[in-house]
Amino acid sequence: MAGREDGGGGTGTMEEGRDARRQPRYESSEDGGGGSDRCSSGNDMMSVQFMQKIIAEILGTYFMIFAGCGSVVVNLSTAGTVTFPGICAVWGLVVMVLVYSVGHISGAHFNPAVTVAFATCGRFPWKQVPSYAVAQVLGSTLASLTLRVVFGGATAREHFFGTAPSGSDAQAVALEFVISFYLMFVISGVATDNRAFVRRRADALAIVVLAQIGELAGLAVGATVLLNVLFAGPITGASMNPARTLGPAIVAGRYRSVWVYVVGPVCGTVAGAWAYNLVRCTDKPLREITKSGSFLRSARINGQTT
């Protein structure tokens, strides 16, 4: 759901022009775009590397939906054995483990809204967006079909594991916008901002610390998904992902308010990505920005010179 920006980025990519040794990558959206050569040339849509990314997106989305929606079906079929907090934990954990599993291959987007958001910021090639979106919806649909087969047609019709607003569509759109904004804001922070990582090279220990901090990106994104599902789940289902809604809807033939889960997440993720870019302001590491001194020190120096 949130990985790397370019083709490798499900949830944690670093910026393309940067030294690979200095940046742990959890999203690879930048790779495929902007002339980056990482993992693929970005020019050949039929290259082996690009096909690997597409397959990774299909499989990643499949397992995410199978586990997340599967927990919903099992909970409904067993009179609440999994419990609502359990469902929230499953969504957060499955996103986290999949980011670590295929984030270095495709960026682990698993979400058309995330892919579009990265593309609007120039961190993912627009020409790859349709392929990623189709792969993500295909993975979601296959997972939903598997759940329907496993739990039986009658049970699947009885226990819909898609998303539908419990209130008005306007309320649902607003909530989906906010939680998608929050998710993309976090993804942008841990996946695209070099200042989120320690960059000291003084000794071997610092390198170890750098790697460990980079590995927390998947945990941060998974925790964000868990929190969003925890408080927004009862109202909208906490989709944050058009593919998560479209897959079950296609299999069950239920399309009520589907537009809510396309408009809300797409607008929210795009706004979240741009909001982080606005806050970020610069690509310079934090220490380079602050090494000249704080605002108070600058004010004091200016006061002495006048």
PDB file of C-alpha atoms in Angstrom:
ATOM      1  CA  MET A   1       0.000   0.000   0.000  1.00  0.00           C
ATOM      2  CA  ALA A   2       2.756   2.227   0.447  1.00  0.00           C
ATOM      3  CA  GLY A   3       6.010   1.352  -0.692  1.00  0.00           C
ATOM      4  CA  ARG A   4       8.499   2.796  -2.903  1.00  0.00           C
ATOM      5  CA  GLU A   5       7.763   5.521  -5.268  1.00  0.00           C
ATOM      6  CA  ASP A   6       8.974   4.150  -8.509  1.00  0.00           C
ATOM      7  CA  GLY A   7       8.570   0.701  -9.746  1.00  0.00           C
ATOM      8  CA  GLY A   8      10.209  -0.668  -6.705  1.00  0.00           C
ATOM      9  CA  GLY A   9       8.255   1.019  -4.195  1.00  0.00           C
ATOM     10  CA  GLY A  10       5.583  -0.414  -2.292  1.00  0.00           C
ATOM     11  CA  THR A  11       6.463   1.443   0.737  1.00  0.00           C
ATOM     12  CA  GLY A  12       9.717   2.935   1.075  1.00  0.00           C
ATOM     13  CA  THR A  13      11.649   4.313  -1.781  1.00  0.00           C
ATOM     14  CA  MET A  14      14.380   6.721  -1.709  1.00  0.00           C
ATOM     15  CA  GLU A  15      15.004   9.383  -4.213  1.00  0.00           C
ATOM     16  CA  GLU A  16      16.415   8.391  -7.511  1.00  0.00           C
ATOM     17  CA  GLY A  17      19.384  10.608  -7.949  1.00  0.00           C
ATOM     18  CA  ARG A  18      20.756   9.644  -4.545  1.00  0.00           C
ATOM     19  CA  ASP A  19      23.650   7.408  -3.627  1.00  0.00           C
ATOM     20  CA  ALA A  20      22.216   3.927  -3.134  1.00  0.00           C
ATOM     21  CA  ARG A  21      24.591   3.312  -0.269  1.00  0.00           C
ATOM     22  CA  ARG A  22      23.163   6.217   1.647  1.00  0.00           C
ATOM     23  CA  GLN A  23      19.493   5.491   1.264  1.00  0.00           C
ATOM     24  CA  PRO A  24      17.513   2.506   2.387  1.00  0.00           C
ATOM     25  CA  ARG A  25      14.689   1.983  -0.082  1.00  0.00           C
ATOM     26  CA  TYR A  26      11.246   0.867   0.770  1.00  0.00           C
ATOM     27  CA  GLU A  27       9.413   2.379  -2.140  1.00  0.00           C
ATOM     28  CA  SER A  28      10.665   2.141  -5.572  1.00  0.00           C
ATOM     29  CA  SER A  29       8.427   4.439  -7.380  1.00  0.00           C
ATOM     30  CA  GLU A  30      11.236   6.675  -8.256  1.00  0.00           C
ATOM     31  CA  ASP A  31      13.204   4.000  -9.993  1.00  0.00           C
ATOM     32  CA  GLY A  32      11.049   3.537 -12.934  1.00  0.00           C
ATOM     33  CA  GLY A  33      10.583   7.193 -13.406  1.00  0.00           C
ATOM     34  CA  GLY A  34      12.623  10.219 -14.147  1.00  0.00           C
ATOM     35  CA  GLY A  35      15.249   8.315 -16.021  1.00  0.00           C
ATOM     36  CA  SER A  36      16.290   6.116 -13.123  1.00  0.00           C
ATOM     37  CA  ASP A  37      18.019   2.908 -14.060  1.00  0.00           C
ATOM     38  CA  ARG A  38      17.370   1.052 -10.852  1.00  0.00           C
ATOM     39  CA  CYS A  39      15.919  -2.420 -11.299  1.00  0.00           C
ATOM     40  CA  SER A  40      14.726  -1.498 -14.794  1.00  0.00           C
ATOM     41  CA  SER A  41      15.438   0.872 -17.585  1.00  0.00           C
ATOM     42  CA  GLY A  42      12.007   2.430 -17.177  1.00  0.00           C
ATOM     43  CA  ASN A  43      11.820   2.701 -20.971  1.00  0.00           C
ATOM     44  CA  ASP A  44      10.882  -0.830 -21.974  1.00  0.00           C
ATOM     45  CA  MET A  45       7.419  -1.699 -20.743  1.00  0.00           C
ATOM     46  CA  MET A  46       8.000  -5.288 -21.757  1.00  0.00           C
ATOM     47  CA  SER A  47      11.319  -5.720 -19.991  1.00  0.00           C
ATOM     48  CA  VAL A  48      11.847  -8.608 -17.606  1.00  0.00           C
ATOM     49  CA  GLN A  49      12.396  -6.183 -14.726  1.00  0.00           C
ATOM     50  CA  PHE A  50       9.132  -4.378 -15.352  1.00  0.00           C
ATOM     51  CA  MET A  51       7.221  -7.650 -15.605  1.00  0.00           C
ATOM     52  CA  GLN A  52       8.742  -8.675 -12.272  1.00  0.00           C
ATOM     53  CA  LYS A  53       7.354  -5.479 -10.746  1.00  0.00           C
ATOM     54  CA  ILE A  54       3.901  -6.160 -12.163  1.00  0.00           C
ATOM     55  CA  ILE A  55       3.909  -9.735 -10.866  1.00  0.00           C
ATOM     56  CA  ALA A  56       5.071  -8.489  -7.457  1.00  0.00           C
ATOM     57  CA  GLU A  57       2.170  -6.005  -7.378  1.00  0.00           C
ATOM     58  CA  ILE A  58      -0.328  -8.702  -8.338  1.00  0.00           C
ATOM     59  CA  LEU A  59       0.947 -11.143  -5.711  1.00  0.00           C
ATOM     60  CA  GLY A  60       1.358  -8.473  -3.034  1.00  0.00           C
ATOM     61  CA  THR A  61      -2.145  -7.113  -3.543  1.00  0.00           C
ATOM     62  CA  TYR A  62      -3.524 -10.652  -3.679  1.00  0.00           C
ATOM     63  CA  PHE A  63      -2.049 -11.641  -0.319  1.00  0.00           C
ATOM     64  CA  MET A  64      -2.975  -8.319   1.280  1.00  0.00           C
ATOM     65  CA  ILE A  65      -6.634  -8.673   0.258  1.00  0.00           C
ATOM     66  CA  PHE A  66      -6.725 -12.398   0.981  1.00  0.00           C
ATOM     67  CA  ALA A  67      -5.461 -11.880   4.526  1.00  0.00           C
ATOM     68  CA  GLY A  68      -7.308  -8.636   5.298  1.00  0.00           C
ATOM     69  CA  CYS A  69     -10.675  -9.521   3.757  1.00  0.00           C
ATOM     70  CA  GLY A  70     -10.213 -13.125   4.862  1.00  0.00           C
ATOM     71  CA  SER A  71     -10.112 -11.962   8.469  1.00  0.00           C
ATOM     72  CA  VAL A  72     -13.426 -10.183   7.891  1.00  0.00           C
ATOM     73  CA  VAL A  73     -15.059 -13.287   6.415  1.00  0.00           C
ATOM     74  CA  VAL A  74     -13.740 -15.562   9.157  1.00  0.00           C
ATOM     75  CA  ASN A  75     -14.928 -13.136  11.811  1.00  0.00           C
ATOM     76  CA  LEU A  76     -18.421 -13.035  10.299  1.00  0.00           C
ATOM     77  CA  SER A  77     -18.525 -16.796   9.788  1.00  0.00           C
ATOM     78  CA  THR A  78     -17.438 -17.668  13.318  1.00  0.00           C
ATOM     79  CA  ALA A  79     -19.580 -15.238  15.288  1.00  0.00           C
ATOM     80  CA  GLY A  80     -16.823 -12.732  15.982  1.00  0.00           C
ATOM     81  CA  THR A  81     -13.904 -15.018  16.806  1.00  0.00           C
ATOM     82  CA  VAL A  82     -11.327 -12.750  15.212  1.00  0.00           C
ATOM     83  CA  THR A  83     -12.847  -9.582  16.750  1.00  0.00           C
ATOM     84  CA  PHE A  84     -12.647  -6.092  15.298  1.00  0.00           C
ATOM     85  CA  PRO A  85      -9.261  -5.257  16.888  1.00  0.00           C
ATOM     86  CA  GLY A  86      -8.000  -8.531  15.431  1.00  0.00           C
ATOM     87  CA  ILE A  87      -9.109  -7.497  11.962  1.00  0.00           C
ATOM     88  CA  CYS A  88      -7.304  -4.165  12.383  1.00  0.00           C
ATOM     89  CA  ALA A  89      -4.143  -5.992  13.446  1.00  0.00           C
ATOM     90  CA  VAL A  90      -4.327  -8.320  10.435  1.00  0.00           C
ATOM     91  CA  TRP A  91      -4.536  -5.400   7.995  1.00  0.00           C
ATOM     92  CA  GLY A  92      -1.613  -3.604   9.611  1.00  0.00           C
ATOM     93  CA  LEU A  93       0.563  -6.702   9.863  1.00  0.00           C
ATOM     94  CA  VAL A  94      -0.072  -7.939   6.330  1.00  0.00           C
ATOM     95  CA  VAL A  95       0.831  -4.533   4.887  1.00  0.00           C
ATOM     96  CA  MET A  96       3.997  -4.444   6.964  1.00  0.00           C
ATOM     97  CA  VAL A  97       5.260  -7.909   5.987  1.00  0.00           C
ATOM     98  CA  LEU A  98       4.456  -7.397   2.303  1.00  0.00           C
ATOM     99  CA  VAL A  99       6.313  -4.095   2.239  1.00  0.00           C
ATOM    100  CA  TYR A 100       9.379  -5.896   3.529  1.00  0.00           C
ATOM    101  CA  SER A 101       8.810  -8.797   1.127  1.00  0.00           C
ATOM    102  CA  VAL A 102       8.440  -7.013  -2.215  1.00  0.00           C
ATOM    103  CA  GLY A 103       9.081  -3.348  -1.479  1.00  0.00           C
ATOM    104  CA  HIS A 104      12.529  -3.619  -3.046  1.00  0.00           C
ATOM    105  CA  ILE A 105      11.032  -5.127  -6.203  1.00  0.00           C
ATOM    106  CA  SER A 106       7.938  -3.109  -7.054  1.00  0.00           C
ATOM    107  CA  GLY A 107       7.764  -0.509  -4.307  1.00  0.00           C
ATOM    108  CA  ALA A 108       4.840  -2.384  -2.755  1.00  0.00           C
ATOM    109  CA  HIS A 109       2.203   0.139  -3.690  1.00  0.00           C
ATOM    110  CA  PHE A 110      -0.717  -2.361  -3.744  1.00  0.00           C
ATOM    111  CA  ASN A 111      -2.888   0.711  -4.159  1.00  0.00           C
ATOM    112  CA  PRO A 112      -3.762   2.647  -7.340  1.00  0.00           C
ATOM    113  CA  ALA A 113      -4.258   5.809  -5.281  1.00  0.00           C
ATOM    114  CA  VAL A 114      -0.687   5.624  -3.957  1.00  0.00           C
ATOM    115  CA  THR A 115       0.655   5.009  -7.461  1.00  0.00           C
ATOM    116  CA  VAL A 116      -1.241   8.013  -8.844  1.00  0.00           C
ATOM    117  CA  ALA A 117      -0.089  10.199  -5.938  1.00  0.00           C
ATOM    118  CA  PHE A 118       3.558   9.351  -6.576  1.00  0.00           C
ATOM    119  CA  ALA A 119       3.081  10.042 -10.286  1.00  0.00           C
ATOM    120  CA  THR A 120       1.588  13.488  -9.659  1.00  0.00           C
ATOM    121  CA  CYS A 121       4.704  14.376  -7.669  1.00  0.00           C
ATOM    122  CA  GLY A 122       7.014  13.185 -10.435  1.00  0.00           C
ATOM    123  CA  ARG A 123       8.238  10.237  -8.367  1.00  0.00           C
ATOM    124  CA  PHE A 124       6.697   7.560 -10.559  1.00  0.00           C
ATOM    125  CA  PRO A 125       6.434   7.380 -14.370  1.00  0.00           C
ATOM    126  CA  TRP A 126       2.927   8.104 -15.626  1.00  0.00           C
ATOM    127  CA  LYS A 127       3.275   5.537 -18.377  1.00  0.00           C
ATOM    128  CA  GLN A 128       3.527   2.776 -15.765  1.00  0.00           C
ATOM    129  CA  VAL A 129       0.485   3.905 -13.768  1.00  0.00           C
ATOM    130  CA  PRO A 130      -2.114   2.013 -15.881  1.00  0.00           C
ATOM    131  CA  SER A 131      -0.131  -1.230 -15.667  1.00  0.00           C
ATOM    132  CA  TYR A 132       0.262  -0.920 -11.901  1.00  0.00           C
ATOM    133  CA  ALA A 133      -3.426  -0.080 -11.420  1.00  0.00           C
ATOM    134  CA  VAL A 134      -4.569  -3.040 -13.523  1.00  0.00           C
ATOM    135  CA  ALA A 135      -2.197  -5.363 -11.645  1.00  0.00           C
ATOM    136  CA  GLN A 136      -3.479  -4.145  -8.282  1.00  0.00           C
ATOM    137  CA  VAL A 137      -7.151  -4.508  -9.194  1.00  0.00           C
ATOM    138  CA  LEU A 138      -6.439  -7.932 -10.720  1.00  0.00           C
ATOM    139  CA  GLY A 139      -4.697  -9.097  -7.538  1.00  0.00           C
ATOM    140  CA  SER A 140      -7.602  -7.857  -5.423  1.00  0.00           C
ATOM    141  CA  THR A 141     -10.186  -9.525  -7.669  1.00  0.00           C
ATOM    142  CA  LEU A 142      -8.343 -12.857  -7.677  1.00  0.00           C
ATOM    143  CA  ALA A 143      -8.058 -12.775  -3.867  1.00  0.00           C
ATOM    144  CA  SER A 144     -11.768 -11.981  -3.534  1.00  0.00           C
ATOM    145  CA  LEU A 145     -12.634 -14.792  -5.924  1.00  0.00           C
ATOM    146  CA  THR A 146     -10.487 -17.185  -3.897  1.00  0.00           C
ATOM    147  CA  LEU A 147     -12.277 -16.217  -0.694  1.00  0.00           C
ATOM    148  CA  ARG A 148     -15.632 -16.729  -2.339  1.00  0.00           C
ATOM    149  CA  VAL A 149     -14.632 -20.205  -3.523  1.00  0.00           C
ATOM    150  CA  VAL A 150     -13.093 -21.180  -0.187  1.00  0.00           C
ATOM    151  CA  PHE A 151     -16.036 -20.013   1.928  1.00  0.00           C
ATOM    152  CA  GLY A 152     -18.769 -20.963  -0.532  1.00  0.00           C
ATOM    153  CA  GLY A 153     -20.998 -18.881  -2.750  1.00  0.00           C
ATOM    154  CA  ALA A 154     -23.852 -18.632  -0.270  1.00  0.00           C
ATOM    155  CA  THR A 155     -21.599 -17.596   2.585  1.00  0.00           C
ATOM    156  CA  ALA A 156     -19.840 -15.058   0.390  1.00  0.00           C
ATOM    157  CA  ARG A 157     -23.153 -13.462  -0.540  1.00  0.00           C
ATOM    158  CA  GLU A 158     -24.229 -13.459   3.086  1.00  0.00           C
ATOM    159  CA  HIS A 159     -21.008 -12.030   4.449  1.00  0.00           C
ATOM    160  CA  PHE A 160     -19.887  -9.258   2.123  1.00  0.00           C
ATOM    161  CA  PHE A 161     -16.256  -8.436   2.795  1.00  0.00           C
ATOM    162  CA  GLY A 162     -16.138  -5.353   0.601  1.00  0.00           C
ATOM    163  CA  THR A 163     -16.617  -1.785   1.784  1.00  0.00           C
ATOM    164  CA  ALA A 164     -19.816   0.233   2.042  1.00  0.00           C
ATOM    165  CA  PRO A 165     -20.610   3.408   3.985  1.00  0.00           C
ATOM    166  CA  SER A 166     -22.613   2.966   7.144  1.00  0.00           C
ATOM    167  CA  GLY A 167     -23.669   6.609   6.937  1.00  0.00           C
ATOM    168  CA  SER A 168     -24.005   9.082   4.101  1.00  0.00           C
ATOM    169  CA  ASP A 169     -21.773   9.073   1.025  1.00  0.00           C
ATOM    170  CA  ALA A 170     -20.600  12.590   1.846  1.00  0.00           C
ATOM    171  CA  GLN A 171     -19.465  11.502   5.299  1.00  0.00           C
ATOM    172  CA  ALA A 172     -17.701   8.479   3.810  1.00  0.00           C
ATOM    173  CA  VAL A 173     -15.874  10.521   1.163  1.00  0.00           C
ATOM    174  CA  ALA A 174     -14.673  12.982   3.783  1.00  0.00           C
ATOM    175  CA  LEU A 175     -13.425  10.234   6.083  1.00  0.00           C
ATOM    176  CA  GLU A 176     -11.743   8.295   3.268  1.00  0.00           C
ATOM    177  CA  PHE A 177     -10.062  11.514   2.163  1.00  0.00           C
ATOM    178  CA  VAL A 178      -8.663  12.185   5.628  1.00  0.00           C
ATOM    179  CA  ILE A 179      -7.363   8.680   6.351  1.00  0.00           C
ATOM    180  CA  SER A 180      -5.884   8.389   2.842  1.00  0.00           C
ATOM    181  CA  PHE A 181      -4.209  11.772   3.312  1.00  0.00           C
ATOM    182  CA  TYR A 182      -2.764  10.554   6.612  1.00  0.00           C
ATOM    183  CA  LEU A 183      -1.538   7.304   5.077  1.00  0.00           C
ATOM    184  CA  MET A 184       0.166   9.020   2.129  1.00  0.00           C
ATOM    185  CA  PHE A 185       1.688  11.665   4.374  1.00  0.00           C
ATOM    186  CA  VAL A 186       3.355   8.921   6.419  1.00  0.00           C
ATOM    187  CA  ILE A 187       4.447   7.020   3.305  1.00  0.00           C
ATOM    188  CA  SER A 188       6.000  10.173   1.869  1.00  0.00           C
ATOM    189  CA  GLY A 189       7.869  10.778   5.101  1.00  0.00           C
ATOM    190  CA  VAL A 190       9.397   7.336   5.445  1.00  0.00           C
ATOM    191  CA  ALA A 191       9.799   6.605   1.748  1.00  0.00           C
ATOM    192  CA  THR A 192      10.921   9.774   0.017  1.00  0.00           C
ATOM    193  CA  ASP A 193      12.552  12.051   2.571  1.00  0.00           C
ATOM    194  CA  ASN A 194      16.246  11.398   3.078  1.00  0.00           C
ATOM    195  CA  ARG A 195      16.070  13.301   6.342  1.00  0.00           C
ATOM    196  CA  ALA A 196      14.029  10.439   7.800  1.00  0.00           C
ATOM    197  CA  PHE A 197      17.215   8.417   7.858  1.00  0.00           C
ATOM    198  CA  VAL A 198      20.442   8.880   9.799  1.00  0.00           C
ATOM    199  CA  ARG A 199      23.350   9.485   7.438  1.00  0.00           C
ATOM    200  CA  ARG A 200      26.410   9.445   9.615  1.00  0.00           C
ATOM    201  CA  ARG A 201      29.407   7.585   8.228  1.00  0.00           C
ATOM    202  CA  ALA A 202      31.791   8.029  11.114  1.00  0.00           C
ATOM    203  CA  ASP A 203      31.950   4.358  12.045  1.00  0.00           C
ATOM    204  CA  ALA A 204      30.505   0.941  11.341  1.00  0.00           C
ATOM    205  CA  LEU A 205      27.974   1.303  14.151  1.00  0.00           C
ATOM    206  CA  ALA A 206      26.431   4.314  12.445  1.00  0.00           C
ATOM    207  CA  ILE A 207      25.906   2.249   9.292  1.00  0.00           C
ATOM    208  CA  VAL A 208      24.092  -0.387  11.317  1.00  0.00           C
ATOM    209  CA  VAL A 209      21.894   2.288  12.893  1.00  0.00           C
ATOM    210  CA  LEU A 210      21.096   3.631   9.421  1.00  0.00           C
ATOM    211  CA  ALA A 211      19.959   0.224   8.202  1.00  0.00           C
ATOM    212  CA  GLN A 212      17.843  -0.377  11.284  1.00  0.00           C
ATOM    213  CA  ILE A 213      16.069   2.967  10.969  1.00  0.00           C
ATOM    214  CA  GLY A 214      15.370   2.300   7.282  1.00  0.00           C
ATOM    215  CA  GLU A 215      13.777  -0.996   8.188  1.00  0.00           C
ATOM    216  CA  LEU A 216      11.211   0.805  10.331  1.00  0.00           C
ATOM    217  CA  ALA A 217       9.453   2.200   7.253  1.00  0.00           C
ATOM    218  CA  GLY A 218       7.293  -0.885   6.797  1.00  0.00           C
ATOM    219  CA  LEU A 219       6.389  -0.824  10.462  1.00  0.00           C
ATOM    220  CA  ALA A 220       5.361   2.833  10.232  1.00  0.00           C
ATOM    221  CA  VAL A 221       3.111   2.254   7.226  1.00  0.00           C
ATOM    222  CA  GLY A 222       1.590  -0.906   8.707  1.00  0.00           C
ATOM    223  CA  ALA A 223       0.880   0.892  11.982  1.00  0.00           C
ATOM    224  CA  THR A 224      -0.792   3.737  10.100  1.00  0.00           C
ATOM    225  CA  VAL A 225      -3.068   1.290   8.286  1.00  0.00           C
ATOM    226  CA  LEU A 226      -3.921  -0.388  11.594  1.00  0.00           C
ATOM    227  CA  LEU A 227      -4.825   2.935  13.226  1.00  0.00           C
ATOM    228  CA  ASN A 228      -6.948   4.048  10.277  1.00  0.00           C
ATOM    229  CA  VAL A 229      -8.881   0.782  10.192  1.00  0.00           C
ATOM    230  CA  LEU A 230      -9.335   0.929  13.962  1.00  0.00           C
ATOM    231  CA  PHE A 231     -11.211   4.221  14.006  1.00  0.00           C
ATOM    232  CA  ALA A 232     -12.627   4.495  10.466  1.00  0.00           C
ATOM    233  CA  GLY A 233     -13.463   0.848   9.852  1.00  0.00           C
ATOM    234  CA  PRO A 234     -16.930   0.912  11.447  1.00  0.00           C
ATOM    235  CA  ILE A 235     -17.944   3.934   9.331  1.00  0.00           C
ATOM    236  CA  THR A 236     -16.486   3.318   5.865  1.00  0.00           C
ATOM    237  CA  GLY A 237     -14.557   0.065   6.081  1.00  0.00           C
ATOM    238  CA  ALA A 238     -11.353   2.125   5.945  1.00  0.00           C
ATOM    239  CA  SER A 239     -10.519   1.221   2.378  1.00  0.00           C
ATOM    240  CA  MET A 240      -7.920   3.913   1.521  1.00  0.00           C
ATOM    241  CA  ASN A 241      -7.475   1.825  -1.621  1.00  0.00           C
ATOM    242  CA  PRO A 242      -9.671   1.627  -4.750  1.00  0.00           C
ATOM    243  CA  ALA A 243      -8.350  -1.879  -5.490  1.00  0.00           C
ATOM    244  CA  ARG A 244      -9.380  -3.089  -2.021  1.00  0.00           C
ATOM    245  CA  THR A 245     -12.960  -1.984  -2.753  1.00  0.00           C
ATOM    246  CA  LEU A 246     -13.187  -2.909  -6.445  1.00  0.00           C
ATOM    247  CA  GLY A 247     -12.032  -6.531  -6.073  1.00  0.00           C
ATOM    248  CA  PRO A 248     -14.764  -7.659  -3.638  1.00  0.00           C
ATOM    249  CA  ALA A 249     -17.335  -5.485  -5.462  1.00  0.00           C
ATOM    250  CA  ILE A 250     -16.609  -7.147  -8.806  1.00  0.00           C
ATOM    251  CA  VAL A 251     -16.827 -10.663  -7.354  1.00  0.00           C
ATOM    252  CA  ALA A 252     -19.996  -9.989  -5.340  1.00  0.00           C
ATOM    253  CA  GLY A 253     -21.607  -7.735  -7.933  1.00  0.00           C
ATOM    254  CA  ARG A 254     -22.200  -5.000  -5.367  1.00  0.00           C
ATOM    255  CA  TYR A 255     -21.297  -1.556  -6.617  1.00  0.00           C
ATOM    256  CA  ARG A 256     -23.182   0.701  -4.235  1.00  0.00           C
ATOM    257  CA  SER A 257     -21.160   3.834  -3.446  1.00  0.00           C
ATOM    258  CA  VAL A 258     -18.044   2.447  -5.156  1.00  0.00           C
ATOM    259  CA  TRP A 259     -17.264   5.963  -6.379  1.00  0.00           C
ATOM    260  CA  VAL A 260     -16.704   6.979  -2.751  1.00  0.00           C
ATOM    261  CA  TYR A 261     -13.734   4.612  -2.516  1.00  0.00           C
ATOM    262  CA  VAL A 262     -12.201   5.908  -5.726  1.00  0.00           C
ATOM    263  CA  VAL A 263     -12.642   9.651  -5.292  1.00  0.00           C
ATOM    264  CA  GLY A 264     -11.846   9.764  -1.560  1.00  0.00           C
ATOM    265  CA  PRO A 265      -8.593   7.751  -1.571  1.00  0.00           C
ATOM    266  CA  VAL A 266      -7.236   9.218  -4.817  1.00  0.00           C
ATOM    267  CA  CYS A 267      -7.861  12.821  -3.760  1.00  0.00           C
ATOM    268  CA  GLY A 268      -6.615  12.108  -0.237  1.00  0.00           C
ATOM    269  CA  THR A 269      -3.346  10.456  -1.291  1.00  0.00           C
ATOM    270  CA  VAL A 270      -2.573  13.135  -3.877  1.00  0.00           C
ATOM    271  CA  ALA A 271      -3.214  15.850  -1.287  1.00  0.00           C
ATOM    272  CA  GLY A 272      -1.139  13.980   1.301  1.00  0.00           C
ATOM    273  CA  ALA A 273       1.833  13.604  -1.045  1.00  0.00           C
ATOM    274  CA  TRP A 274       1.766  17.275  -2.007  1.00  0.00           C
ATOM    275  CA  ALA A 275       1.275  18.377   1.575  1.00  0.00           C
ATOM    276  CA  TYR A 276       4.414  16.524   2.611  1.00  0.00           C
ATOM    277  CA  ASN A 277       6.315  18.045  -0.293  1.00  0.00           C
ATOM    278  CA  LEU A 278       5.203  21.473   0.924  1.00  0.00           C
ATOM    279  CA  VAL A 279       6.392  20.769   4.463  1.00  0.00           C
ATOM    280  CA  ARG A 280       9.574  19.213   3.243  1.00  0.00           C
ATOM    281  CA  CYS A 281      10.619  22.221   1.125  1.00  0.00           C
ATOM    282  CA  THR A 282      14.091  20.873   0.353  1.00  0.00           C
ATOM    283  CA  ASP A 283      15.977  17.693  -0.413  1.00  0.00           C
ATOM    284  CA  LYS A 284      18.852  18.686   1.863  1.00  0.00           C
ATOM    285  CA  PRO A 285      19.428  16.528   4.965  1.00  0.00           C
ATOM    286  CA  LEU A 286      18.290  18.153   8.198  1.00  0.00           C
ATOM    287  CA  ARG A 287      21.834  18.608   9.507  1.00  0.00           C
ATOM    288  CA  GLU A 288      22.766  20.652   6.429  1.00  0.00           C
ATOM    289  CA  ILE A 289      19.788  22.907   7.013  1.00  0.00           C
ATOM    290  CA  THR A 290      20.560  23.445  10.694  1.00  0.00           C
ATOM    291  CA  LYS A 291      24.371  23.417  10.730  1.00  0.00           C
ATOM    292  CA  SER A 292      24.491  27.154  10.127  1.00  0.00           C
ATOM    293  CA  GLY A 293      22.566  27.695  13.332  1.00  0.00           C
ATOM    294  CA  SER A 294      19.075  28.053  14.682  1.00  0.00           C
ATOM    295  CA  PHE A 295      16.682  30.924  14.167  1.00  0.00           C
ATOM    296  CA  LEU A 296      17.525  32.330  17.586  1.00  0.00           C
ATOM    297  CA  ARG A 297      21.235  32.225  16.860  1.00  0.00           C
ATOM    298  CA  SER A 298      20.705  33.972  13.512  1.00  0.00           C
ATOM    299  CA  ALA A 299      18.621  36.627  15.201  1.00  0.00           C
ATOM    300  CA  ARG A 300      21.307  37.150  17.820  1.00  0.00           C
ATOM    301  CA  ILE A 301      24.028  37.507  15.198  1.00  0.00           C
ATOM    302  CA  ASN A 302      21.935  39.956  13.217  1.00  0.00           C
ATOM    303  CA  GLY A 303      21.304  41.959  16.385  1.00  0.00           C
ATOM    304  CA  GLN A 304      25.022  42.196  17.087  1.00  0.00           C
ATOM    305  CA  THR A 305      25.845  43.405  13.608  1.00  0.00           C
ATOM    306  CA  THR A 306      23.298  46.211  13.652  1.00  0.00           C
TER     307      THR A 306
END
